[in-house]
Short mmCIF file of C-alpha atoms in Angstrom, two decimals:
data_model
loop_
_atom_site.label_atom_id
_atom_site.label_comp_id
_atom_site.label_asym_id
_atom_site.label_seq_id
_atom_site.Cartn_x
_atom_site.Cartn_y
_atom_site.Cartn_z
CA ALA A 86 9.04 2.69 10.27
CA SER A 87 8.67 1.02 13.55
CA SER A 88 5.23 0.83 13.30
CA HIS A 89 5.01 -0.60 9.35
CA THR A 90 5.18 -4.23 11.42
CA VAL A 91 2.48 -3.80 13.64
CA ARG A 92 -0.25 -1.72 10.70
CA HIS A 93 0.78 -4.67 8.69
CA ALA A 94 -0.64 -7.25 11.20
CA ALA A 95 -3.53 -5.52 12.59
CA ALA A 96 -4.23 -5.14 8.30
CA THR A 97 -3.46 -8.88 7.71
CA LEU A 98 -5.44 -9.80 10.78
CA ARG A 99 -8.92 -8.25 8.98
CA GLU A 100 -8.34 -9.63 6.31
CA HIS A 101 -9.24 -12.48 7.41
CA GLY A 102 -11.30 -11.76 9.69
CA ARG A 103 -9.53 -12.04 12.55
CA THR A 104 -8.81 -10.18 16.08
CA PRO A 105 -6.62 -11.10 18.50
CA THR A 106 -7.34 -12.25 22.11
CA ARG A 107 -3.44 -12.66 23.51
CA ILE A 108 -0.24 -11.55 21.73
CA LEU A 109 3.16 -12.32 23.37
CA ASP A 110 5.85 -9.88 22.09
CA LEU A 111 9.35 -11.58 22.78
CA CYS A 112 12.30 -9.30 22.60
CA ALA A 113 9.91 -6.20 23.86
CA GLY A 114 13.25 -3.89 24.49
CA GLN A 115 11.44 -0.13 25.30
CA GLY A 116 8.56 -1.72 24.92
CA THR A 117 7.84 0.74 21.69
CA LYS A 118 5.71 -2.45 19.89
CA THR A 119 4.35 -3.36 22.51
CA ARG A 120 2.51 0.41 22.99
CA GLN A 121 1.82 0.55 19.70
CA LEU A 122 0.03 -3.77 20.19
CA ALA A 123 -1.72 -2.28 23.19
CA ALA A 124 -3.77 0.30 21.31
CA THR A 125 -3.94 -1.06 18.04
CA PHE A 126 -5.40 -4.69 19.36
CA GLU A 127 -6.73 -2.60 22.11
CA HIS A 128 -8.82 -5.98 24.24
CA ALA A 129 -5.88 -8.14 23.30
CA ALA A 130 -3.84 -9.22 26.86
CA ILE A 131 0.11 -8.67 25.96
CA THR A 132 2.72 -10.54 27.20
CA ALA A 133 5.56 -8.86 27.24
CA THR A 134 9.39 -9.72 28.06
CA ASP A 135 13.46 -9.34 27.04
CA THR A 136 16.12 -11.33 27.71
CA ASP A 137 18.23 -7.94 28.93
CA PRO A 138 17.41 -7.49 32.51
CA ARG A 139 18.02 -3.35 31.78
CA ARG A 140 15.60 -3.90 29.08
CA LEU A 141 13.40 -5.83 31.05
CA SER A 142 13.74 -3.38 33.88
CA THR A 143 12.22 -0.87 31.61
CA LEU A 144 9.78 -2.57 30.42
CA SER A 145 8.21 -3.65 33.75
CA ALA A 146 8.54 0.52 34.96
CA THR A 147 6.78 1.22 31.41
CA PHE A 148 4.05 -0.64 32.09
CA HIS A 149 3.46 -1.49 35.95
CA GLY A 150 -0.31 -1.38 36.84
CA SER A 151 -1.27 -2.04 33.25
CA PRO A 152 -4.60 -4.35 33.16
CA GLN A 153 -3.92 -5.05 29.59
CA VAL A 154 0.28 -5.96 29.21
CA SER A 155 2.09 -7.73 32.05
CA ILE A 156 5.66 -8.28 32.05
#
């Protein structure tokens, strides 16, 4: 169920012949959807953030060194 949003977005974009080059993931939490977005849109640069300092710290550690995802 958590991947429904990403699958729906991908299908909608494909339907309109669009491919994102940049994605902004607000309230990214633990990075679950961020990982799904990165896997689905392999050529998009993703910026992810969260307002909670602990979640932001986890997010930073999860994507440390990622060429695709910046925090």
